[in-house]
Amino acid sequence: MNRKKSFLTEPPLLEVKNLETAFEIDGVEYNAVDQVSFKVKPRQILGVVGESGCGKSVMSLSIMQLLPKGSGKLKAGEIIFDGINLETMTESQINKIRGRDISMIFQEPMTSLNPVFTIGYQLQEVLFNHWKITKREARQKSIALLKSVGISRPDKMVDGYPHQLSGGMRQRVMIAMAIACQPKLLIADEPTTALDVTVQAQILELLKEIQSVNDMSVILITHDLGVVAEMCNEVMVMYAGKIVERTDVDRLFHHAKHPYTTLLLGAIPKMDESCERLSTIQGIVPSLTNIPKNGCRFVQRCPKAMPECLTTTPILKSIEQGHEVACLLYETRNPEEG
Ligand code: SF4
């Protein structure tokens, strides 16, 4: 592949089409992700933002085919990775792709690392799962990986246990495991949320560097728009399982259109303004069982809600090149529709 070629002209690495992921509660199915479509291009960092409960993590687990068995299911849609429809693959084929071509890091590294095994053992497990290498080669590779993510004394730490590391260092180990097989796509689900601010900045810097060195695409899931500004090319905002706005980062910060996005942006503390209270968004994201069946899902919290927002469901539409919004304020109506 020509590395210099702009990602804009290349076919997408990942294409999600009309994804619906449902959970069953008391015998009724509810869509936690509803009619979600998007593309990730090679080497792109796509940010996915929204409050907790907006469907961001369920969407990433759907892509990884890691939904909790028995409760969550892919109800509809297609997930096409590198030209292959993941839905058509067997469990063992998916296992080969997972960890090798698509990998994931989670919010809380301590719960993702096994406390009873050494860091080296857990790294080598990943390598043995996907490559035919000797124990000696796997150990050498593990040390090199730890070094590449900034772990000091990697030759000693390879024999250490997770509890001997700080939160930031554990997240570095998780990143080392995620990139062990040089995946084409990394899904990072709130990778810095559990860390303090200075460590957050270091981990973001590391992710950026690794993305650029390895030519990876990244889906970065976060509730923090500051992280999006720092890291991403493009961003999509999710609310109650749907994409409500999608555009490039610059436009999102300067010309956001959806009322939810503008409220999210308004809730970011400003360095140059003094205020006694930070802005908040009134109300909470509706639970799965309380999502309105008709109309806009944001209607209960929207300061610009109109009577028709209760009955007409907004559809994600392009309002200009590279900018899509799902809000009735921006839908041009056919006058004959009334
Ligand atoms: Fe607000 Fe209506 Fe737009 Fe929904 S469709 S975001 S309720 S104005």
Coordinates of C-alpha atoms and ligand atoms in Angstrom, one line a residue:
M1 CA 0.0 0.0 0.0
N2 CA 1.2 3.5 -0.8
R3 CA 1.6 5.1 2.6
K4 CA 1.6 8.6 1.2
K5 CA -1.8 8.2 -0.4
S6 CA -4.4 10.3 1.3
F7 CA -6.8 8.3 3.4
L8 CA -9.6 10.3 1.8
T9 CA -9.1 8.6 -1.5
E10 CA -8.7 5.0 -0.2
P11 CA -11.5 2.5 0.4
P12 CA -12.6 2.3 4.0
L13 CA -10.9 -0.1 6.3
L14 CA -14.1 -0.6 8.3
E15 CA -17.6 0.0 7.1
V16 CA -20.6 -0.3 9.4
K17 CA -24.0 -0.3 7.7
N18 CA -27.3 0.1 9.5
L19 CA -26.1 -1.6 12.6
E20 CA -28.7 -2.5 15.2
T21 CA -27.6 -4.1 18.5
A22 CA -30.4 -5.2 20.8
F23 CA -30.7 -6.3 24.4
E24 CA -33.6 -8.3 25.7
I25 CA -35.2 -7.1 28.9
D26 CA -38.3 -8.9 30.3
G27 CA -38.9 -10.6 27.0
V28 CA -38.8 -7.3 25.0
E29 CA -35.9 -6.4 22.6
Y30 CA -34.5 -2.8 22.9
N31 CA -32.0 -1.4 20.5
A32 CA -29.0 0.0 22.3
V33 CA -27.4 0.8 18.9
D34 CA -30.0 1.8 16.3
Q35 CA -29.4 2.2 12.6
V36 CA -25.8 3.3 12.9
S37 CA -23.7 3.6 9.8
F38 CA -20.2 4.9 9.4
K39 CA -16.8 4.3 7.8
V40 CA -13.3 4.3 9.1
K41 CA -10.6 5.1 6.6
P42 CA -7.0 3.8 6.7
R43 CA -4.9 5.7 9.3
Q44 CA -7.9 7.8 10.4
I45 CA -8.6 8.5 14.1
L46 CA -12.4 8.6 14.4
G47 CA -13.7 10.0 17.7
V48 CA -17.0 8.8 19.1
V49 CA -18.4 11.0 21.8
G50 CA -21.5 11.1 24.0
E51 CA -22.5 10.6 27.6
S52 CA -22.5 7.2 29.4
G53 CA -25.3 5.1 28.1
C54 CA -25.3 6.6 24.6
G55 CA -24.3 3.2 23.0
K56 CA -20.7 3.9 22.2
S57 CA -19.3 0.9 24.0
V58 CA -22.0 -1.4 22.8
M59 CA -21.2 -0.3 19.3
S60 CA -17.5 -1.2 19.7
L61 CA -18.3 -4.5 21.3
S62 CA -20.6 -5.2 18.4
I63 CA -17.7 -4.5 16.0
M64 CA -15.4 -6.8 18.0
Q65 CA -18.2 -9.4 18.1
L66 CA -17.8 -9.4 21.9
L67 CA -21.4 -8.8 23.0
P68 CA -22.3 -10.6 26.2
K69 CA -23.6 -14.0 25.2
G70 CA -27.3 -14.5 25.8
S71 CA -28.2 -10.9 26.4
G72 CA -26.9 -8.7 23.5
K73 CA -27.2 -9.6 19.9
L74 CA -26.5 -8.1 16.5
K75 CA -30.0 -7.7 15.2
A76 CA -29.4 -6.1 11.8
G77 CA -26.7 -4.5 9.7
E78 CA -23.3 -5.3 8.3
I79 CA -19.8 -4.9 9.6
I80 CA -17.3 -5.0 6.8
F81 CA -13.7 -5.0 7.8
D82 CA -11.0 -4.9 5.1
G83 CA -13.6 -6.1 2.5
I84 CA -14.9 -9.0 4.6
N85 CA -18.3 -9.1 6.2
L86 CA -17.6 -10.2 9.8
E87 CA -21.1 -11.5 10.1
T88 CA -20.4 -14.3 7.7
M89 CA -17.4 -15.5 9.6
T90 CA -17.2 -18.4 12.0
E91 CA -16.2 -18.0 15.6
S92 CA -12.7 -19.3 14.9
Q93 CA -12.2 -17.0 11.9
I94 CA -13.3 -14.1 14.0
N95 CA -10.9 -15.1 16.8
K96 CA -8.0 -14.9 14.2
I97 CA -9.0 -11.4 13.2
R98 CA -9.6 -10.2 16.8
G99 CA -6.3 -9.3 18.4
R100 CA -4.4 -9.6 15.1
D101 CA -6.2 -7.2 12.8
I102 CA -8.6 -5.5 15.1
S103 CA -7.8 -5.0 18.8
M104 CA -9.2 -3.1 21.7
I105 CA -8.1 -1.3 24.8
F106 CA -10.5 -0.6 27.7
Q107 CA -11.0 2.0 30.3
E108 CA -9.8 0.1 33.4
P109 CA -6.5 -1.8 32.7
M110 CA -6.5 -3.6 36.1
T111 CA -9.7 -5.4 35.2
S112 CA -8.4 -6.4 31.8
L113 CA -5.0 -7.7 33.1
N114 CA -5.0 -11.0 35.0
P115 CA -3.4 -10.4 38.4
V116 CA -2.1 -13.9 38.8
F117 CA 0.1 -14.0 35.6
T118 CA 3.2 -12.0 34.8
I119 CA 3.0 -9.2 32.3
G120 CA 5.3 -11.1 30.0
Y121 CA 3.1 -14.2 30.2
Q122 CA 0.0 -12.2 29.2
L123 CA 1.9 -10.5 26.3
Q124 CA 3.2 -13.8 25.1
E125 CA -0.3 -15.3 25.2
V126 CA -1.3 -12.8 22.6
L127 CA 1.7 -13.5 20.4
F128 CA 1.3 -17.3 20.6
N129 CA -2.4 -17.0 19.7
H130 CA -1.5 -15.4 16.4
W131 CA 2.1 -16.2 15.5
K132 CA 4.2 -19.3 15.3
I133 CA 7.2 -18.2 17.4
T134 CA 9.4 -19.8 20.0
K135 CA 9.3 -19.0 23.7
R136 CA 12.6 -17.2 23.4
E137 CA 11.3 -15.1 20.5
A138 CA 8.1 -14.3 22.3
R139 CA 10.0 -13.1 25.4
Q140 CA 12.3 -10.9 23.3
K141 CA 9.3 -9.5 21.4
S142 CA 7.5 -8.8 24.7
I143 CA 10.4 -6.9 26.0
A144 CA 10.6 -4.9 22.8
L145 CA 6.9 -4.1 23.0
L146 CA 7.1 -3.0 26.6
K147 CA 10.0 -0.7 25.6
S148 CA 8.1 0.7 22.7
V149 CA 5.3 1.8 25.0
G150 CA 7.7 3.5 27.4
I151 CA 7.9 0.9 30.2
S152 CA 11.3 1.5 31.9
R153 CA 13.5 -1.6 32.6
P154 CA 11.3 -3.7 30.3
D155 CA 13.6 -6.7 30.7
K156 CA 12.7 -6.7 34.5
M157 CA 9.1 -5.7 34.1
V158 CA 8.4 -8.5 31.7
D159 CA 8.6 -10.8 34.8
G160 CA 6.5 -8.4 37.0
Y161 CA 2.8 -8.6 38.0
P162 CA 0.1 -6.0 37.2
H163 CA -0.2 -4.9 40.8
Q164 CA 3.4 -3.8 40.7
L165 CA 2.6 -1.1 38.2
S166 CA 0.8 2.3 38.4
G167 CA -2.5 2.8 36.5
G168 CA -0.7 4.6 33.7
M169 CA 1.9 1.9 33.4
R170 CA -0.8 -0.8 33.3
Q171 CA -2.5 1.1 30.5
R172 CA 0.8 1.1 28.7
V173 CA 0.9 -2.7 29.1
M174 CA -2.6 -2.9 27.7
I175 CA -1.5 -0.8 24.7
A176 CA 1.5 -3.1 24.2
M177 CA -0.9 -6.1 24.2
A178 CA -3.2 -4.4 21.8
I179 CA -0.5 -3.5 19.3
A180 CA 1.5 -6.8 19.7
C181 CA 0.3 -8.1 16.3
Q182 CA 0.3 -4.7 14.6
P183 CA -3.5 -4.5 14.1
K184 CA -4.9 -2.4 11.3
L185 CA -7.7 -1.1 13.6
L186 CA -7.5 -0.2 17.3
I187 CA -10.6 0.5 19.2
A188 CA -9.8 2.5 22.3
D189 CA -12.8 2.7 24.7
E190 CA -12.3 5.5 27.2
P191 CA -8.5 4.6 27.4
T192 CA -7.6 7.5 29.7
T193 CA -10.8 8.0 31.8
A194 CA -9.4 6.1 34.9
L195 CA -6.1 8.0 34.8
D196 CA -5.1 11.3 36.3
V197 CA -4.7 14.3 34.0
T198 CA -0.9 14.2 33.5
V199 CA -0.9 10.5 32.8
Q200 CA -3.9 10.9 30.5
A201 CA -1.8 13.3 28.4
Q202 CA 1.1 10.9 28.2
I203 CA -1.1 8.0 27.2
L204 CA -2.8 10.1 24.5
E205 CA 0.6 11.1 23.2
L206 CA 1.7 7.5 23.2
L207 CA -1.4 6.4 21.3
K208 CA -0.9 9.1 18.7
E209 CA 2.7 8.1 18.2
I210 CA 1.9 4.4 17.9
Q211 CA -1.0 5.2 15.4
S212 CA 1.4 7.1 13.2
V213 CA 4.3 4.7 13.4
N214 CA 2.1 1.6 12.8
D215 CA -0.2 3.3 10.2
M216 CA -3.2 2.1 12.2
S217 CA -6.8 3.4 12.1
V218 CA -8.2 4.2 15.5
I219 CA -11.8 4.5 16.8
L220 CA -11.5 6.5 20.0
I221 CA -14.5 6.3 22.3
T222 CA -14.6 9.1 24.9
H223 CA -17.0 11.4 26.7
D224 CA -14.2 14.0 26.7
L225 CA -14.3 16.5 23.9
G226 CA -10.8 17.7 24.9
V227 CA -9.5 14.2 24.0
V228 CA -11.3 14.5 20.7
A229 CA -9.7 17.9 19.9
E230 CA -6.3 16.5 20.8
M231 CA -6.5 13.2 18.8
C232 CA -9.1 12.9 16.1
N233 CA -9.6 13.7 12.5
E234 CA -13.3 13.1 12.4
V235 CA -15.9 12.8 15.1
M236 CA -19.4 11.4 15.5
V237 CA -21.6 12.3 18.4
M238 CA -24.0 9.6 19.7
Y239 CA -27.1 10.0 21.7
A240 CA -29.4 7.2 22.9
G241 CA -28.0 4.7 20.4
K242 CA -28.0 6.9 17.4
I243 CA -25.5 9.1 15.6
V244 CA -26.8 12.7 15.9
E245 CA -23.9 14.6 14.3
R246 CA -20.8 13.7 12.3
T247 CA -18.2 16.0 10.8
D248 CA -14.5 16.8 11.0
V249 CA -13.1 18.0 14.4
D250 CA -12.5 21.6 13.4
R251 CA -16.1 22.0 12.2
L252 CA -17.5 20.3 15.3
F253 CA -15.8 22.7 17.6
H254 CA -16.6 25.8 15.6
H255 CA -19.8 25.1 13.8
A256 CA -21.7 22.4 15.7
K257 CA -25.3 22.2 14.7
H258 CA -27.1 19.5 16.8
P259 CA -28.4 20.9 20.1
Y260 CA -26.9 18.0 22.0
T261 CA -23.4 18.7 20.5
T262 CA -23.7 22.4 21.4
L263 CA -24.7 21.6 24.9
L264 CA -21.7 19.1 25.2
L265 CA -19.4 21.8 23.9
G266 CA -20.9 24.4 26.3
A267 CA -20.2 22.0 29.2
I268 CA -16.4 22.2 28.6
P269 CA -14.8 24.5 31.2
K270 CA -13.2 27.6 29.6
M271 CA -9.8 28.7 30.7
D272 CA -10.4 32.4 29.9
E273 CA -13.8 32.7 31.6
S274 CA -14.5 32.7 35.2
C275 CA -17.8 31.1 36.3
E276 CA -19.2 29.9 39.6
R277 CA -20.9 26.8 38.2
L278 CA -20.1 24.7 35.1
S279 CA -22.8 24.3 32.5
T280 CA -24.6 21.0 32.6
I281 CA -27.1 19.3 30.4
Q282 CA -30.4 19.0 32.2
G283 CA -31.8 15.5 32.6
I284 CA -30.2 12.1 31.8
V285 CA -29.8 9.9 28.8
P286 CA -33.0 7.7 28.7
S287 CA -32.5 4.1 29.8
L288 CA -33.1 1.5 27.1
T289 CA -36.6 0.9 28.2
N290 CA -37.5 4.6 28.2
I291 CA -36.2 5.6 24.8
P292 CA -39.1 7.2 22.9
K293 CA -40.5 5.0 20.1
N294 CA -41.3 8.0 17.9
G295 CA -39.8 11.4 17.5
C296 CA -36.4 12.6 18.5
R297 CA -34.7 10.7 21.3
F298 CA -33.3 14.0 22.7
V299 CA -36.6 15.8 22.9
Q300 CA -36.9 15.7 26.7
R301 CA -33.6 17.5 27.2
C302 CA -33.5 19.7 24.1
P303 CA -33.8 23.5 24.6
K304 CA -34.9 23.9 21.0
A305 CA -37.6 21.2 20.9
M306 CA -40.6 21.8 18.7
P307 CA -44.0 20.1 18.8
E308 CA -43.1 17.9 15.8
C309 CA -40.0 16.6 17.6
L310 CA -42.3 14.4 19.7
T311 CA -43.7 12.6 16.6
T312 CA -41.2 12.9 13.8
T313 CA -37.9 11.0 14.0
P314 CA -35.0 13.0 12.7
I315 CA -32.8 11.3 10.2
L316 CA -29.0 11.8 9.8
K317 CA -28.7 14.0 6.7
S318 CA -25.9 15.9 5.0
I319 CA -26.3 19.7 5.6
E320 CA -23.1 20.5 3.8
Q321 CA -20.1 18.6 2.4
G322 CA -18.6 16.5 5.2
H323 CA -21.2 17.5 7.9
E324 CA -24.3 15.4 8.8
V325 CA -26.9 16.2 11.4
A326 CA -30.0 14.4 12.7
C327 CA -32.2 17.2 13.8
L328 CA -35.6 18.5 12.5
L329 CA -34.2 22.1 12.7
Y330 CA -32.1 21.2 9.7
E331 CA -34.5 19.1 7.7
T332 CA -35.9 20.8 4.7
R333 CA -39.5 19.8 4.4
N334 CA -41.5 19.2 1.4
P335 CA -44.3 21.8 1.7
E336 CA -46.8 19.2 0.4
E337 CA -46.0 17.0 3.5
G338 CA -47.7 19.7 5.7
Ligands
SF4_1 FE1 -34.1 19.2 19.5 FE2 -36.1 18.6 17.9 FE3 -33.6 18.7 17.0 FE4 -34.4 16.7 18.5 S1 -35.1 17.2 16.5 S2 -32.5 17.8 18.7 S3 -35.8 17.8 19.9 S4 -34.8 20.4 17.8

